[in-house]
Amino acid sequence: MNAAGGPGERRRLIVEADGGSRGNPGPAGFGALVRDARTGEVLAERAEHLGHTTNNVAEYSGLVAGLRAAAAIDPEAEVEVRLDSRLVVEQMSGAWQIKHTEMRRLADLARAVLPADRVTYTWVPRAQNAAADALANEAMDTARSIARDLAPRGAGAALSGEEGAPGAPVSGRGRRPSGAAPRFDDAEPVTVVFLRHGETSMTAAGGYSGSSEPGPPLSPHGRQQAAAAAELIERVGRDLWGDIPYPTEIIASPMVRTQETAAVVADRLGLPVRVMELVKEADFGEWQGLTAREIEDRWPGMLEPWHTRADVRPPGGESIEDVGRRIEQVFAELLAGGVDRTVVVVSHAVSIRAAVGVAMGAQPSSWSRLRVAPASVSIVRLFEDGRTEVAVAGAPSEGWARGR
């Protein structure tokens, strides 16, 4: 017998979802919850701060989150979705067309969660959608994510990870996923999504392009890479790395190539870009603009130990250890800004190697072994107790990762 009460009967769940934008477009968020249709008990709650977007996008985002929460409870359930947005109800019921690109994308995500014959849509007055509205406002007020999985009365502890799975306690965003670094508490980190800039003429030529000059702009291929990276990052916290909060801040180094890359991501996410000197590329001093062969010709025997010893400085420049000390300051500042949020940092190869190396506790002499392709993504998660997690990321295709 299942939760519906009789053999062969499907369980019935109710999803209540809402979204809002203060300014339309403006700071936005969604709220969603799942109820047992028979008892009315709340089984799950979801909410997310979405950054800068519209009411309709926020409402659709709440719909997707609510359906996913229902499917996680019972993938065979019949689900009634209740919303106070007549637009979303009519569009998802097939009565009205969806012309807006982002809304259409979210609608496709919603349809993919459960078979269409097991989902119905009902319009309700705003007063009957107060719980979802309150969750949406909580997310907007606090700029935090909510993922609560609640056990029904008499069912014991709150739903958590797979039975017997180590390191899978309930946290603010639900159970820790398979493959996550083990923790045995509910501490939440600040998540840092490092993105290397797209290709430039110097990248393609193999030149050492550091922070002593603004540097070249993105090449046409680099702009394509930046667009692909923005599309990937926009999925973080939605249908990719679902335990990670959706990005709410973008930081970039002051170099031209990182500013251009960050602008593409910012346009996709609807967020401003904050410039941070600490995440700039290494200063290569007198090596600026030279290839490895040219450096070796002029300073024989210096380039390899710069990479492999990490304490060697180019004439007038920085060592890899110097860059690492800058990144430690970045980590401290990000932690001071609060946890349970995601920050995108658009930076450079040496700085991102240092970030991953510092997070892993690896010796600086080993950081140069890390491959950081143009427009590739690396994710570091920082906890207040000093522990860290590095997520395996990268570029989605070999073609995207072209370049030195």
Coordinates of C-alpha atoms in Angstrom, one line a residue:
M1 CA 0.0 0.0 0.0
N2 CA 1.3 3.5 -0.8
A3 CA 0.7 6.9 0.7
A4 CA -2.5 7.3 -1.3
G5 CA -4.2 4.8 0.9
G6 CA -5.0 1.9 -1.3
P7 CA -3.1 -0.7 -3.3
G8 CA -2.4 0.4 -6.9
E9 CA -3.3 4.0 -6.2
R10 CA -0.8 6.7 -6.9
R11 CA 0.2 9.0 -4.2
R12 CA -1.2 12.5 -4.7
L13 CA 0.9 15.6 -4.0
I14 CA 0.2 19.3 -4.2
V15 CA 2.8 21.8 -5.3
E16 CA 2.3 25.5 -4.3
A17 CA 4.7 27.8 -6.1
D18 CA 5.2 31.6 -6.4
G19 CA 7.8 34.1 -7.5
G20 CA 8.3 37.8 -7.3
S21 CA 10.5 40.6 -8.5
R22 CA 10.9 43.9 -6.8
G23 CA 10.9 46.2 -9.7
N24 CA 10.0 43.8 -12.5
P25 CA 12.8 43.4 -13.5
G26 CA 14.6 43.7 -10.2
P27 CA 15.8 41.6 -7.3
A28 CA 13.8 38.4 -7.5
G29 CA 13.2 35.1 -5.8
F30 CA 10.8 32.2 -5.8
G31 CA 9.2 30.0 -3.2
A32 CA 7.7 26.5 -3.5
L33 CA 6.4 23.8 -1.2
V34 CA 5.0 20.3 -1.5
R35 CA 2.0 19.0 0.5
D36 CA 0.6 15.6 0.9
A37 CA -2.8 15.9 -0.8
R38 CA -4.6 13.7 1.8
T39 CA -3.2 15.2 5.0
G40 CA -2.2 18.7 3.9
E41 CA 1.1 18.3 5.7
V42 CA 4.1 20.2 4.1
L43 CA 6.7 17.7 3.0
A44 CA 9.3 20.0 1.4
E45 CA 10.1 23.7 1.0
R46 CA 12.2 25.4 -1.6
A47 CA 13.2 29.0 -2.1
E48 CA 15.9 30.8 -4.0
H49 CA 17.2 34.3 -4.5
L50 CA 17.6 34.7 -8.3
G51 CA 19.4 38.0 -8.6
H52 CA 17.9 40.5 -11.1
T53 CA 15.1 39.1 -13.3
T54 CA 11.3 39.4 -13.9
N55 CA 8.2 38.2 -12.0
N56 CA 7.4 35.7 -14.7
V57 CA 10.9 34.1 -14.7
A58 CA 10.7 33.9 -10.9
E59 CA 7.3 32.2 -11.0
Y60 CA 8.5 29.7 -13.6
S61 CA 11.6 29.1 -11.5
G62 CA 9.4 28.3 -8.5
L63 CA 7.4 25.9 -10.6
V64 CA 10.5 24.0 -11.6
A65 CA 11.8 23.8 -8.1
G66 CA 8.4 22.6 -6.7
L67 CA 8.0 19.9 -9.3
R68 CA 11.6 18.6 -8.7
A69 CA 10.9 18.5 -5.0
A70 CA 7.7 16.5 -5.6
A71 CA 9.5 14.1 -7.9
A72 CA 12.2 13.6 -5.3
I73 CA 9.5 12.6 -2.7
D74 CA 7.7 10.2 -5.1
P75 CA 8.6 10.0 -8.8
E76 CA 5.3 8.1 -9.4
A77 CA 3.0 10.6 -7.8
E78 CA 0.2 12.5 -9.3
V79 CA 0.8 16.2 -8.8
E80 CA -1.5 19.2 -8.8
V81 CA 0.3 22.5 -9.1
R82 CA -1.3 25.6 -7.7
L83 CA -0.2 29.0 -8.7
D84 CA -1.6 32.5 -8.5
S85 CA -0.1 33.4 -11.9
R86 CA -2.8 32.8 -14.5
L87 CA -0.2 33.3 -17.2
V88 CA 1.9 30.3 -16.0
V89 CA -1.2 28.2 -15.5
E90 CA -2.5 28.9 -19.0
Q91 CA 0.9 28.5 -20.7
M92 CA 1.7 25.2 -18.9
S93 CA -1.8 23.9 -19.6
G94 CA -1.2 24.5 -23.3
A95 CA -3.9 27.2 -23.7
W96 CA -1.4 30.1 -24.3
Q97 CA 1.9 30.2 -26.2
I98 CA 5.2 31.0 -24.5
K99 CA 7.2 33.5 -26.6
H100 CA 9.8 34.7 -24.0
T101 CA 13.0 32.7 -24.5
E102 CA 13.9 32.2 -20.8
M103 CA 10.3 31.4 -19.8
R104 CA 10.2 28.8 -22.6
R105 CA 13.4 27.2 -21.4
L106 CA 12.1 27.0 -17.8
A107 CA 8.8 25.6 -19.1
D108 CA 10.7 22.9 -20.9
L109 CA 12.6 22.1 -17.6
A110 CA 9.2 21.8 -15.8
R111 CA 7.7 19.5 -18.4
A112 CA 10.8 17.2 -18.2
V113 CA 10.4 16.5 -14.5
L114 CA 7.2 14.4 -14.6
P115 CA 5.1 12.9 -17.3
A116 CA 2.5 15.4 -18.5
D117 CA -0.5 13.1 -17.8
R118 CA 0.4 13.1 -14.1
V119 CA 0.6 16.9 -13.6
T120 CA -2.4 19.3 -13.5
Y121 CA -2.3 23.1 -13.1
T122 CA -4.8 25.1 -11.0
W123 CA -5.0 28.9 -10.7
V124 CA -5.7 30.1 -7.1
P125 CA -6.2 33.6 -5.6
R126 CA -3.1 35.1 -4.1
A127 CA -4.5 34.7 -0.6
Q128 CA -4.5 30.9 -1.1
N129 CA -0.9 31.0 -2.1
A130 CA 0.5 32.8 0.9
A131 CA 2.9 30.0 2.1
A132 CA 4.8 30.0 -1.2
D133 CA 4.7 33.8 -1.4
A134 CA 6.2 33.9 2.1
L135 CA 9.0 31.6 1.1
A136 CA 9.8 33.8 -2.0
N137 CA 9.9 36.9 0.2
E138 CA 12.2 35.2 2.7
A139 CA 14.6 34.3 -0.1
M140 CA 14.6 37.9 -1.4
D141 CA 14.9 39.4 2.0
T142 CA 17.9 37.3 3.1
A143 CA 19.5 36.5 -0.4
R144 CA 19.7 32.9 0.8
S145 CA 18.5 29.6 -0.5
I146 CA 16.1 27.3 1.3
A147 CA 15.8 23.5 0.9
R148 CA 13.9 21.9 3.7
D149 CA 12.8 18.3 3.5
L150 CA 10.3 17.6 6.2
A151 CA 9.1 14.2 7.5
P152 CA 5.3 13.9 8.1
R153 CA 4.2 13.6 11.7
G154 CA 5.0 10.2 13.1
A155 CA 7.4 9.3 10.4
G156 CA 10.6 9.9 12.4
A157 CA 13.5 12.0 11.5
A158 CA 13.6 14.5 8.6
L159 CA 14.4 13.0 5.2
S160 CA 18.1 12.8 4.6
G161 CA 20.6 11.2 2.3
E162 CA 20.6 7.6 1.1
E163 CA 20.3 5.1 3.9
G164 CA 23.7 4.4 5.3
A165 CA 25.4 6.9 3.1
P166 CA 28.2 8.6 5.1
G167 CA 28.5 12.4 5.1
A168 CA 24.9 13.0 4.0
P169 CA 23.2 15.0 6.7
V170 CA 20.3 17.3 6.1
S171 CA 21.6 20.8 5.4
G172 CA 20.0 24.1 4.4
R173 CA 19.8 22.8 0.8
G174 CA 18.8 19.2 1.6
R175 CA 21.0 16.1 1.6
R176 CA 24.6 16.3 0.4
P177 CA 24.8 14.7 -3.0
S178 CA 26.8 11.6 -4.1
G179 CA 30.5 12.5 -4.4
A180 CA 30.4 15.5 -2.1
A181 CA 33.2 15.9 0.4
P182 CA 32.0 14.2 3.7
R183 CA 30.7 16.4 6.5
F184 CA 28.8 15.4 9.6
D185 CA 27.1 18.6 10.4
D186 CA 24.7 21.1 8.6
A187 CA 27.3 23.8 7.9
E188 CA 26.9 25.6 4.6
P189 CA 29.9 27.1 2.6
V190 CA 30.3 30.0 0.3
T191 CA 30.6 28.6 -3.2
V192 CA 33.1 30.2 -5.5
V193 CA 32.7 29.5 -9.2
F194 CA 36.1 30.4 -10.8
L195 CA 35.9 31.2 -14.5
R196 CA 38.9 31.8 -16.7
H197 CA 38.5 34.4 -19.3
G198 CA 38.0 33.4 -23.0
E199 CA 40.8 33.2 -25.5
T200 CA 42.7 36.3 -26.7
S201 CA 45.4 36.8 -29.3
M202 CA 48.0 36.3 -26.6
T203 CA 46.4 33.1 -25.4
A204 CA 46.5 31.7 -29.0
A205 CA 50.2 32.8 -29.4
G206 CA 51.3 31.3 -26.1
G207 CA 52.4 34.6 -24.7
Y208 CA 52.7 35.4 -20.9
S209 CA 50.0 38.1 -20.5
G210 CA 50.0 39.3 -16.9
S211 CA 48.5 42.0 -14.8
S212 CA 51.1 44.8 -15.5
E213 CA 49.1 45.8 -18.6
P214 CA 45.4 45.9 -19.4
G215 CA 46.1 43.2 -22.0
P216 CA 44.3 42.3 -25.2
P217 CA 40.6 41.9 -25.6
L218 CA 38.8 38.6 -26.3
S219 CA 39.2 37.1 -29.8
P220 CA 36.0 36.2 -31.7
H221 CA 36.5 32.6 -30.6
G222 CA 37.0 33.9 -27.0
R223 CA 33.7 35.7 -27.1
Q224 CA 32.1 32.4 -28.2
Q225 CA 33.8 30.7 -25.3
A226 CA 32.5 33.3 -22.9
A227 CA 28.9 32.9 -24.1
A228 CA 29.2 29.1 -23.6
A229 CA 30.6 29.6 -20.1
A230 CA 27.8 32.0 -19.3
E231 CA 25.2 29.4 -20.4
L232 CA 26.9 26.8 -18.2
I233 CA 27.1 29.1 -15.1
E234 CA 23.5 30.1 -15.5
R235 CA 22.6 26.4 -14.9
V236 CA 24.4 26.3 -11.5
G237 CA 21.9 25.8 -8.8
R238 CA 19.1 24.9 -11.2
D239 CA 19.6 21.8 -13.3
L240 CA 23.4 21.5 -12.7
W241 CA 25.0 21.1 -9.2
G242 CA 21.6 21.4 -7.7
D243 CA 22.9 21.6 -4.1
I244 CA 24.7 24.8 -4.9
P245 CA 22.9 28.2 -4.5
Y246 CA 22.2 30.1 -7.7
P247 CA 24.9 32.8 -8.2
T248 CA 24.1 36.2 -6.7
E249 CA 27.4 38.0 -7.3
I250 CA 30.0 38.4 -10.0
I251 CA 33.6 39.5 -9.3
A252 CA 36.2 40.0 -12.0
S253 CA 39.8 41.1 -12.3
P254 CA 40.5 44.5 -13.9
M255 CA 42.1 43.1 -17.0
V256 CA 40.3 43.8 -20.3
R257 CA 39.8 40.1 -21.1
T258 CA 38.2 39.3 -17.7
Q259 CA 36.0 42.3 -17.8
E260 CA 34.7 41.3 -21.2
T261 CA 34.1 37.7 -20.1
A262 CA 32.4 38.9 -16.9
A263 CA 30.1 41.2 -18.9
V264 CA 28.8 38.3 -21.0
V265 CA 28.1 36.3 -17.8
A266 CA 26.5 39.3 -16.1
D267 CA 24.2 39.8 -19.0
R268 CA 23.1 36.2 -18.8
L269 CA 22.6 36.3 -15.0
G270 CA 21.3 39.8 -14.7
L271 CA 23.9 40.8 -12.1
P272 CA 26.4 43.7 -11.8
V273 CA 30.2 43.1 -11.9
R274 CA 32.4 44.1 -9.1
V275 CA 36.1 44.6 -9.9
M276 CA 38.6 43.1 -7.5
E277 CA 42.4 43.7 -7.8
L278 CA 43.2 40.6 -5.8
V279 CA 42.0 38.2 -8.4
K280 CA 44.1 39.7 -11.2
E281 CA 46.7 37.5 -13.1
A282 CA 50.3 37.2 -11.9
D283 CA 52.5 40.1 -12.7
F284 CA 55.1 38.7 -15.1
G285 CA 57.3 41.8 -14.9
E286 CA 59.9 41.8 -17.7
W287 CA 58.5 38.6 -19.1
Q288 CA 55.3 40.4 -20.0
G289 CA 54.2 39.6 -23.6
L290 CA 56.9 37.0 -24.2
T291 CA 56.6 33.4 -25.2
A292 CA 58.2 30.6 -23.1
R293 CA 61.0 30.3 -25.8
E294 CA 61.7 34.0 -25.6
I295 CA 61.9 34.0 -21.8
E296 CA 64.2 31.0 -21.8
D297 CA 66.5 32.7 -24.4
R298 CA 66.8 35.9 -22.3
W299 CA 66.7 34.4 -18.8
P300 CA 68.1 30.9 -19.2
G301 CA 67.0 28.4 -16.5
M302 CA 64.5 30.8 -14.8
L303 CA 61.1 29.9 -16.3
E304 CA 61.0 26.2 -15.2
P305 CA 61.7 26.9 -11.5
W306 CA 59.2 29.8 -11.6
H307 CA 56.6 27.0 -12.3
T308 CA 58.0 24.1 -10.3
R309 CA 59.5 25.9 -7.2
A310 CA 56.9 28.6 -7.0
D311 CA 59.1 31.0 -5.0
V312 CA 61.0 32.4 -8.0
R313 CA 60.0 35.9 -9.1
P314 CA 60.5 37.2 -12.7
P315 CA 62.4 40.4 -12.8
G316 CA 60.0 43.0 -11.5
G317 CA 57.2 40.4 -11.2
E318 CA 55.4 38.0 -8.8
S319 CA 56.1 34.4 -7.8
I320 CA 53.3 31.8 -7.8
E321 CA 53.5 31.9 -4.0
D322 CA 52.8 35.7 -4.1
V323 CA 49.6 35.0 -6.1
G324 CA 48.6 32.4 -3.6
R325 CA 48.8 34.9 -0.8
R326 CA 46.5 37.2 -2.7
I327 CA 44.0 34.4 -3.2
E328 CA 44.1 33.7 0.6
Q329 CA 42.9 37.3 1.1
V330 CA 40.1 36.7 -1.5
F331 CA 38.9 33.6 0.4
A332 CA 38.9 35.5 3.7
E333 CA 36.9 38.4 2.2
L334 CA 34.4 36.0 0.6
L335 CA 33.8 34.1 3.9
A336 CA 33.4 37.4 5.7
G337 CA 30.5 38.2 3.3
G338 CA 28.5 35.2 4.4
V339 CA 28.0 31.6 3.5
D340 CA 25.2 29.7 1.7
R341 CA 25.7 31.8 -1.4
T342 CA 27.5 31.5 -4.7
V343 CA 30.0 34.0 -6.1
V344 CA 31.3 33.9 -9.7
V345 CA 34.9 35.0 -10.0
V346 CA 36.3 35.7 -13.5
S347 CA 40.0 35.4 -13.3
H348 CA 43.2 34.0 -14.9
A349 CA 45.1 30.7 -15.2
V350 CA 47.7 31.3 -12.5
S351 CA 45.2 32.8 -10.1
I352 CA 42.7 30.0 -10.5
R353 CA 45.5 27.4 -10.1
A354 CA 46.4 29.1 -6.9
A355 CA 42.8 29.1 -5.7
V356 CA 42.4 25.4 -6.3
G357 CA 45.8 24.7 -4.8
V358 CA 45.1 26.7 -1.7
A359 CA 41.7 25.0 -1.3
M360 CA 43.3 21.6 -1.6
G361 CA 46.1 22.4 0.8
A362 CA 48.6 21.5 -2.0
Q363 CA 52.2 22.8 -2.1
P364 CA 52.6 25.8 -4.4
S365 CA 55.2 23.9 -6.3
S366 CA 52.5 21.6 -7.6
W367 CA 49.9 24.2 -8.6
S368 CA 51.3 24.5 -12.2
R369 CA 50.2 20.9 -12.8
L370 CA 46.6 22.0 -12.9
R371 CA 45.2 22.6 -16.4
V372 CA 43.0 25.7 -16.5
A373 CA 41.7 26.0 -20.1
P374 CA 40.3 29.2 -21.5
A375 CA 36.7 29.8 -20.3
S376 CA 36.9 26.7 -18.1
V377 CA 35.1 26.5 -14.7
S378 CA 36.5 25.4 -11.4
I379 CA 34.4 25.4 -8.2
V380 CA 35.8 25.9 -4.7
R381 CA 33.6 25.7 -1.6
L382 CA 34.8 27.4 1.6
F383 CA 33.5 26.6 5.1
E384 CA 33.8 28.8 8.1
D385 CA 35.8 26.1 10.0
G386 CA 38.5 26.2 7.4
R387 CA 37.6 23.0 5.6
T388 CA 37.1 23.2 1.8
E389 CA 35.6 21.2 -1.1
V390 CA 36.8 21.4 -4.7
A391 CA 34.2 20.3 -7.3
V392 CA 35.3 18.6 -10.4
A393 CA 34.4 21.0 -13.2
G394 CA 36.0 22.0 -16.5
A395 CA 34.9 22.8 -20.0
P396 CA 31.9 20.9 -21.6
S397 CA 33.8 20.0 -24.7
E398 CA 37.3 19.7 -26.0
G399 CA 36.5 22.3 -28.7
W400 CA 35.5 24.8 -26.0
A401 CA 38.8 24.3 -24.2
R402 CA 40.9 25.1 -27.3
G403 CA 43.9 27.3 -26.6
R404 CA 46.8 27.4 -24.3

